[in-house]
Tab-separated table of C-alpha atoms in Angstrom:
chain	number	residue	atom	x	y	z
A	1	MET	CA	189.843	14.283	-72.696
A	2	THR	CA	193.376	12.930	-73.233
A	3	VAL	CA	194.402	11.526	-76.603
A	4	THR	CA	195.485	7.927	-76.244
A	5	GLU	CA	198.139	6.081	-78.180
A	6	GLN	CA	195.424	3.926	-79.767
A	7	GLU	CA	193.748	7.006	-81.238
A	8	ILE	CA	197.105	8.221	-82.619
A	9	ALA	CA	197.775	4.834	-84.221
A	10	GLU	CA	194.335	4.749	-85.864
A	11	TYR	CA	194.794	8.274	-87.211
A	12	VAL	CA	198.197	7.370	-88.707
A	13	ALA	CA	196.742	4.202	-90.291
A	14	ARG	CA	193.940	6.144	-92.003
A	15	VAL	CA	196.406	8.747	-93.317
A	16	ARG	CA	198.589	6.041	-94.833
A	17	ALA	CA	195.525	4.364	-96.379
A	18	ALA	CA	194.575	7.661	-98.079
A	19	LEU	CA	198.121	7.810	-99.517
A	20	ALA	CA	198.106	4.204	-100.706
A	21	ASP	CA	198.227	5.223	-104.391
A	22	LEU	CA	201.652	6.859	-103.935
A	23	PRO	CA	204.876	4.977	-104.310
A	24	PRO	CA	205.898	3.216	-101.054
A	25	ALA	CA	209.062	5.276	-100.641
A	26	LEU	CA	207.181	8.555	-101.002
A	27	ARG	CA	204.431	7.391	-98.667
A	28	GLU	CA	206.962	6.418	-95.978
A	29	GLU	CA	208.697	9.738	-96.364
A	30	LEU	CA	205.486	11.656	-95.830
A	31	THR	CA	204.313	9.639	-92.810
A	32	GLU	CA	207.686	8.968	-91.164
A	33	ASP	CA	207.413	11.675	-88.504
A	34	LEU	CA	203.583	11.607	-88.303
A	35	PRO	CA	203.286	9.680	-84.971
A	36	GLU	CA	205.705	12.044	-83.152
A	37	HIS	CA	203.881	15.050	-84.616
A	38	LEU	CA	200.516	13.752	-83.478
A	39	THR	CA	201.922	13.085	-79.988
A	40	GLU	CA	203.094	16.697	-79.750
A	41	VAL	CA	199.729	17.959	-80.911
A	42	ALA	CA	197.941	15.792	-78.351
A	43	ALA	CA	200.170	17.090	-75.574
A	44	GLU	CA	199.433	20.716	-76.391
A	45	GLY	CA	195.812	20.638	-75.340
A	46	GLU	CA	192.572	18.795	-74.855
A	47	GLY	CA	190.315	17.437	-77.607
A	48	ALA	CA	190.294	14.717	-80.224
A	49	LEU	CA	192.711	14.783	-83.143
A	50	VAL	CA	189.849	14.846	-85.655
A	51	ASP	CA	188.496	18.012	-84.081
A	52	ARG	CA	191.898	19.711	-84.022
A	53	LEU	CA	193.513	18.482	-87.294
A	54	GLY	CA	190.535	17.425	-89.415
A	55	THR	CA	189.826	13.992	-90.808
A	56	PRO	CA	192.762	11.712	-91.697
A	57	GLU	CA	191.772	11.888	-95.392
A	58	ALA	CA	191.898	15.711	-95.359
A	59	TYR	CA	195.266	15.605	-93.563
A	60	ALA	CA	196.567	13.172	-96.181
A	61	ALA	CA	195.447	15.544	-98.980
A	62	GLU	CA	197.443	18.335	-97.338
A	63	LEU	CA	200.548	16.122	-97.165
A	64	ARG	CA	200.065	15.221	-100.835
A	65	ASP	CA	199.784	18.862	-101.915
A	66	ALA	CA	202.796	19.874	-99.814
A	67	ALA	CA	204.933	17.187	-101.465
A	68	GLY	CA	203.575	17.973	-104.949
A	69	ALA	CA	202.414	14.388	-105.410
A	70	PRO	CA	199.533	13.964	-107.927
A	71	ASP	CA	196.249	12.301	-107.044
A	72	LEU	CA	196.266	9.145	-109.142
A	73	LYS	CA	192.518	8.572	-108.769
A	74	ARG	CA	191.742	12.072	-109.988
A	75	ARG	CA	194.254	11.749	-112.779
A	76	LYS	CA	192.703	8.495	-113.909
A	77	LEU	CA	189.257	10.133	-113.987
A	78	ASP	CA	190.572	13.071	-115.978
A	79	GLN	CA	192.285	10.721	-118.380
A	80	ARG	CA	189.079	8.738	-118.795
A	81	VAL	CA	187.027	11.859	-119.564
A	82	ALA	CA	189.700	13.160	-121.923
A	83	GLY	CA	189.739	9.827	-123.721
A	84	LEU	CA	185.969	9.939	-124.241
A	85	VAL	CA	186.102	13.496	-125.558
A	86	SER	CA	189.014	12.655	-127.853
A	87	GLY	CA	187.172	9.615	-129.236
A	88	ALA	CA	184.018	11.637	-129.892
A	89	LEU	CA	185.995	14.337	-131.674
A	90	GLY	CA	187.750	11.716	-133.782
A	91	ARG	CA	184.452	10.229	-134.912
A	92	LEU	CA	183.154	13.689	-135.756
A	93	ARG	CA	186.228	14.371	-137.884
A	94	VAL	CA	185.670	11.123	-139.767
A	95	LEU	CA	182.034	12.020	-140.359
A	96	ASP	CA	183.080	15.493	-141.491
A	97	ARG	CA	185.407	14.063	-144.121
A	98	ARG	CA	182.725	11.674	-145.381
A	99	LEU	CA	180.128	14.431	-145.779
A	100	GLY	CA	182.455	16.675	-147.783
A	101	PRO	CA	182.598	14.863	-151.179
A	102	PRO	CA	178.792	14.666	-151.671
A	103	LEU	CA	178.683	18.446	-151.131
A	104	GLY	CA	181.601	19.080	-153.487
A	105	TYR	CA	184.109	20.049	-150.805
A	106	PRO	CA	186.933	18.226	-148.989
A	107	SER	CA	184.903	18.200	-145.767
A	108	GLY	CA	181.501	19.215	-144.529
A	109	SER	CA	182.999	21.949	-142.353
A	110	ASP	CA	184.387	23.652	-145.485
A	111	PHE	CA	180.856	23.858	-146.861
A	112	LEU	CA	179.458	25.128	-143.537
A	113	ARG	CA	182.002	27.946	-143.484
A	114	LEU	CA	180.356	29.313	-146.618
A	115	LEU	CA	177.019	29.429	-144.778
A	116	ARG	CA	178.285	31.480	-141.855
A	117	PRO	CA	177.040	34.842	-143.260
A	118	GLY	CA	173.577	33.334	-143.603
A	119	TRP	CA	173.737	32.165	-139.998
A	120	TRP	CA	174.739	35.676	-138.910
A	121	VAL	CA	171.614	37.091	-140.543
A	122	LEU	CA	169.399	34.351	-139.105
A	123	ARG	CA	170.905	34.848	-135.648
A	124	ALA	CA	170.046	38.546	-135.740
A	125	TYR	CA	166.455	37.797	-136.825
A	126	LEU	CA	165.947	35.179	-134.095
A	127	ALA	CA	167.346	37.550	-131.463
A	128	ALA	CA	164.976	40.310	-132.634
A	129	MET	CA	162.001	37.935	-132.505
A	130	LEU	CA	162.973	36.809	-129.017
A	131	VAL	CA	162.997	40.438	-127.859
A	132	THR	CA	159.628	40.889	-129.604
A	133	ILE	CA	158.064	38.099	-127.554
A	134	VAL	CA	159.507	39.500	-124.323
A	135	THR	CA	158.299	43.060	-125.000
A	136	THR	CA	154.857	42.208	-126.412
A	137	GLY	CA	153.813	39.499	-123.973
A	138	GLY	CA	153.911	36.596	-126.425
A	139	SER	CA	151.979	38.006	-129.404
A	140	PHE	CA	154.082	38.193	-132.547
A	141	GLY	CA	154.010	37.880	-136.316
A	142	PHE	CA	156.678	37.364	-138.948
A	143	LEU	CA	158.227	40.814	-138.478
A	144	PRO	CA	159.911	41.899	-135.233
A	145	ARG	CA	158.297	44.539	-133.059
A	146	PHE	CA	159.633	46.371	-130.062
A	147	GLY	CA	156.886	47.075	-127.573
A	148	GLY	CA	154.327	46.440	-130.309
A	149	GLU	CA	155.805	49.061	-132.675
A	150	LEU	CA	156.833	47.779	-136.116
A	151	LEU	CA	159.200	50.669	-136.915
A	152	ALA	CA	161.074	50.228	-133.645
A	153	GLY	CA	161.271	46.504	-134.332
A	154	LEU	CA	162.829	47.055	-137.762
A	155	VAL	CA	165.417	49.427	-136.287
A	156	MET	CA	166.194	46.812	-133.662
A	157	LEU	CA	166.616	44.182	-136.383
A	158	VAL	CA	169.142	46.342	-138.238
A	159	VAL	CA	171.142	46.919	-135.046
A	160	PHE	CA	171.143	43.201	-134.232
A	161	LEU	CA	172.212	42.384	-137.792
A	162	LEU	CA	175.237	44.682	-137.625
A	163	GLY	CA	176.171	43.305	-134.216
A	164	SER	CA	175.817	39.704	-135.381
A	165	ILE	CA	178.064	40.309	-138.387
A	166	TRP	CA	180.668	42.040	-136.211
A	167	LEU	CA	180.597	39.211	-133.687
A	168	GLY	CA	180.730	36.519	-136.374
A	169	ARG	CA	183.867	37.937	-137.975
A	170	ARG	CA	185.632	37.977	-134.596
A	171	SER	CA	184.333	34.704	-133.154
A	172	GLU	CA	187.492	32.832	-134.153
A	173	GLY	CA	189.553	34.939	-131.784
A	174	LEU	CA	187.298	34.393	-128.767
A	175	ARG	CA	188.715	32.233	-125.996
A	176	SER	CA	187.726	30.899	-122.603
A	177	TRP	CA	184.260	31.825	-121.280
A	178	ARG	CA	183.510	34.273	-124.106
A	179	ARG	CA	183.564	31.484	-126.644
A	180	TRP	CA	181.365	29.257	-124.456
A	181	ALA	CA	178.925	32.135	-123.921
A	182	LEU	CA	178.672	32.629	-127.673
A	183	HIS	CA	177.948	28.935	-128.244
A	184	ALA	CA	175.380	28.860	-125.420
A	185	SER	CA	173.519	31.902	-126.796
A	186	SER	CA	173.519	30.389	-130.290
A	187	LEU	CA	172.053	27.165	-128.893
A	188	VAL	CA	169.280	29.127	-127.153
A	189	LEU	CA	168.415	30.909	-130.402
A	190	VAL	CA	168.348	27.608	-132.331
A	191	VAL	CA	165.933	26.072	-129.803
A	192	PHE	CA	163.792	29.218	-129.971
A	193	GLY	CA	163.742	29.031	-133.781
A	194	LEU	CA	162.634	25.392	-133.757
A	195	ALA	CA	159.854	26.209	-131.303
A	196	GLY	CA	158.750	29.062	-133.574
A	197	LEU	CA	158.637	26.736	-136.580
A	198	ALA	CA	156.500	24.255	-134.647
A	199	ASP	CA	154.102	27.047	-133.666
A	200	ALA	CA	153.910	28.306	-137.260
A	201	GLU	CA	153.158	24.776	-138.464
A	202	GLU	CA	150.333	24.486	-135.971
A	203	ARG	CA	148.904	27.837	-137.040
A	204	ALA	CA	149.105	26.878	-140.718
A	205	GLY	CA	147.030	23.740	-140.054
A	206	TYR	CA	144.235	25.746	-138.414
A	207	TYR	CA	141.440	26.829	-140.770
A	208	PRO	CA	138.735	29.127	-139.399
A	209	TYR	CA	135.218	28.036	-140.287
A	210	ASP	CA	131.749	29.417	-140.124
A	211	PRO	CA	129.891	27.892	-137.174
A	212	MET	CA	126.617	27.973	-139.147
A	213	ALA	CA	128.160	25.756	-141.842
A	214	VAL	CA	128.755	22.839	-139.491
A	215	ASN	CA	125.743	23.126	-137.190
A	216	ASN	CA	122.577	21.168	-137.885
A	217	PRO	CA	120.015	23.655	-139.296
A	218	TYR	CA	117.209	21.633	-137.658
A	219	ASP	CA	118.556	21.906	-134.101
A	220	GLN	CA	116.155	24.756	-133.340
A	221	VAL	CA	113.042	23.064	-134.809
A	222	ARG	CA	110.404	22.587	-132.095
A	223	ASP	CA	107.447	21.383	-134.202
A	224	VAL	CA	106.469	20.529	-137.816
A	225	PHE	CA	103.309	21.828	-139.515
A	226	VAL	CA	102.183	20.263	-142.819
A	227	TYR	CA	99.775	22.113	-145.135
A	228	ASP	CA	97.978	20.768	-148.182
A	229	SER	CA	97.686	22.494	-151.551
A	230	GLU	CA	94.675	24.522	-150.362
A	231	GLY	CA	96.468	25.865	-147.299
A	232	ARG	CA	94.723	23.606	-144.805
A	233	LEU	CA	96.655	22.213	-141.862
A	234	VAL	CA	97.188	18.464	-142.055
A	235	GLN	CA	96.964	16.765	-138.698
A	236	ASN	CA	98.218	13.324	-137.635
A	237	ALA	CA	100.949	13.451	-140.311
A	238	ARG	CA	104.135	11.353	-140.140
A	239	LEU	CA	107.410	11.892	-142.028
A	240	PHE	CA	109.724	9.179	-143.381
A	241	ASP	CA	113.023	9.242	-145.250
A	242	GLN	CA	113.837	7.372	-148.474
A	243	ASN	CA	114.564	4.187	-146.481
A	244	GLY	CA	111.297	4.204	-144.594
A	245	ASN	CA	112.841	5.418	-141.347
A	246	PRO	CA	110.688	7.858	-139.365
A	247	ILE	CA	111.978	11.427	-139.162
A	248	ARG	CA	111.785	12.915	-135.714
A	249	LEU	CA	112.106	16.665	-135.242
A	250	GLY	CA	111.267	18.953	-132.377
A	251	TYR	CA	109.919	18.144	-128.943
A	252	PRO	CA	106.288	18.060	-127.768
A	253	ASP	CA	106.627	20.731	-125.112
A	254	CYS	CA	102.901	21.350	-125.176
A	255	ALA	CA	102.052	17.807	-124.038
A	256	THR	CA	100.475	17.819	-120.597
A	257	GLY	CA	99.241	15.069	-118.376
A	258	LEU	CA	99.336	11.467	-119.613
A	259	ASP	CA	101.236	11.125	-122.881
A	260	PRO	CA	99.856	8.229	-125.015
A	261	TYR	CA	103.052	8.162	-127.108
A	262	GLU	CA	105.474	7.931	-124.217
A	263	VAL	CA	106.028	4.200	-124.793
A	264	ASN	CA	106.781	4.570	-128.514
A	265	PRO	CA	107.587	8.193	-129.459
A	266	LEU	CA	107.989	7.173	-133.120
A	267	LEU	CA	104.212	6.929	-133.406
A	268	ARG	CA	103.722	10.533	-132.382
A	269	PRO	CA	102.202	12.464	-135.343
A	270	TYR	CA	102.821	16.024	-136.479
A	271	PRO	CA	102.076	18.633	-135.464
A	272	TYR	CA	102.660	18.229	-131.740
A	273	CYS	CA	100.821	21.430	-130.952
A	274	PRO	CA	98.177	22.189	-133.656
A	275	ASP	CA	97.035	25.332	-131.880
A	276	ARG	CA	100.438	26.892	-132.580
A	277	ALA	CA	100.206	26.654	-136.391
A	278	PRO	CA	102.032	29.642	-137.905
A	279	PHE	CA	99.788	30.226	-140.936
A	280	ALA	CA	96.022	30.807	-141.270
A	281	PRO	CA	93.539	29.386	-141.981
A	282	ARG	CA	93.971	26.897	-139.224
A	283	ALA	CA	92.002	23.718	-139.028
A	284	PRO	CA	90.072	23.402	-135.777
A	285	VAL	CA	91.375	20.953	-133.282
A	286	GLY	CA	89.175	17.840	-133.180
A	287	PRO	CA	86.550	16.497	-135.684
A	288	SER	CA	85.557	18.785	-138.554
A	289	PRO	CA	81.975	20.172	-138.340
A	290	ALA	CA	79.323	19.193	-140.944
A	291	PRO	CA	78.980	21.584	-143.914
A	292	VAL	CA	76.172	24.128	-143.613
A	293	LEU	CA	73.826	24.388	-146.694
A	294	PRO	CA	72.380	27.782	-147.721
A	295	PRO	CA	68.654	28.323	-146.809
A	296	LEU	CA	65.851	27.988	-149.395
A	297	SER	CA	64.458	31.246	-150.776
A	298	SER	CA	61.535	32.251	-153.162
A	299	PRO	CA	62.169	33.516	-156.716
A	300	SER	CA	60.978	36.962	-155.781
A	301	ALA	CA	63.399	37.111	-152.889
A	302	SER	CA	66.363	35.647	-154.633
A	303	GLY	CA	65.665	36.905	-158.160
A	304	ALA	CA	66.515	33.503	-159.681
A	305	ALA	CA	65.025	30.044	-159.525
A	306	SER	CA	66.789	27.380	-157.501
A	307	PRO	CA	68.312	24.725	-159.732
A	308	SER	CA	67.042	21.945	-157.463
A	309	THR	CA	63.281	22.837	-157.757
A	310	THR	CA	60.835	23.221	-160.726
A	311	PRO	CA	58.664	26.321	-160.799
A	312	GLU	CA	54.965	25.559	-160.416
A	313	PRO	CA	52.675	26.797	-163.230
A	314	THR	CA	50.327	29.586	-162.478
A	315	THR	CA	46.614	28.516	-162.343
A	316	THR	CA	44.288	30.302	-164.779
A	317	PRO	CA	40.522	30.627	-164.417
A	318	GLU	CA	39.812	29.159	-167.878
A	319	ALA	CA	41.360	25.745	-167.441
A	320	SER	CA	42.443	24.262	-164.160
A	321	SER	CA	43.112	20.751	-165.430
A	322	THR	CA	43.348	18.692	-168.595
A	323	PRO	CA	39.900	17.048	-169.634
A	324	GLU	CA	39.805	13.273	-169.854
A	325	PRO	CA	38.225	11.661	-173.009
A	326	THR	CA	34.711	10.051	-172.647
A	327	ALA	CA	33.003	7.200	-174.444
A	328	THR	CA	30.579	9.529	-176.381
A	329	ALA	CA	32.246	11.646	-178.991
A	330	GLU	CA	31.474	15.258	-178.804
A	331	PRO	CA	31.213	17.512	-181.847
A	332	GLY	CA	34.431	19.284	-181.000
A	333	ALA	CA	36.486	16.075	-180.590
A	334	THR	CA	39.393	15.451	-182.842
A	335	PRO	CA	39.493	12.423	-185.229
A	336	SER	CA	42.706	11.185	-183.573
A	337	ALA	CA	40.979	10.360	-180.299
A	338	THR	CA	41.562	6.828	-179.106
A	339	PRO	CA	38.352	4.705	-179.534
A	340	THR	CA	36.770	3.137	-176.522
A	341	PRO	CA	36.147	-0.570	-176.282
A	342	SER	CA	32.361	-0.079	-176.735
A	343	ALA	CA	32.887	1.761	-180.021
A	344	THR	CA	34.999	-0.932	-181.599
A	345	ARG	CA	32.466	-3.608	-180.776
């Protein structure tokens, strides 16, 4: 494939467009001999210019770097980012100066410098707790442990404390990536500390309780048996609360066949299963039998007279009955005998 003049002209036009941000004189200087150079390249072999020299934009970047010309678009972006950072830092400095007087110092940063030793100690503790979580699988308390051992955890805490103090006193001299690494590790420890505080708050709000204290003590009641003062089972009993509402406990698991209380279970009396009464004597199921009276017995057999009968007098041969008075008075009659009608006449 032979490179045509039209392809060379289009390539030159795209290179000049990529260098449009440069001054016209510099742009003309860089692209003055470009057509002749492209013609020589095309004559050296087969293939398109893009395949042999790269895109026109990449070729223009090489011309720019060779001439030492800056990229205005990139410079404008860098200036824009630098302006944003500078503005943010300026606002922070203003805020720093405003926070100082309430704390009794010229600026808030002067007060924070006094707290740096405390931060060194806290940083060592947070690092030890982070190692504790990694080595124990997530279970931890308020003291660090290494592999679950408290003594090893305390030794680790002392080592981290000495290292944190040493690093804190030399942090001002750190530059480049070392300083950024220190800030990144401190940020990780701060996030870890906040997560630990949230977990501690959640644990503090949890109060263990006895399951028996919250469960209904009548959940396991299956039936209710009512006894009177003489220990007899009361059947067909119903229970009500102080408002007249029926109290329902248990479940009639002994009911078989057609249940007459299925339509309105509130009418079901206690007990559901009388034959399962826990205490004796138990009343028989159904109507109570008639009371049985003791049999009659003679005085000789029982040794005592029955209170419901009068003992019959024993008959003697001399007198079997009381004599009735007659109209004729006998010599042995008493003067108080009642006169007969014939005597008074």
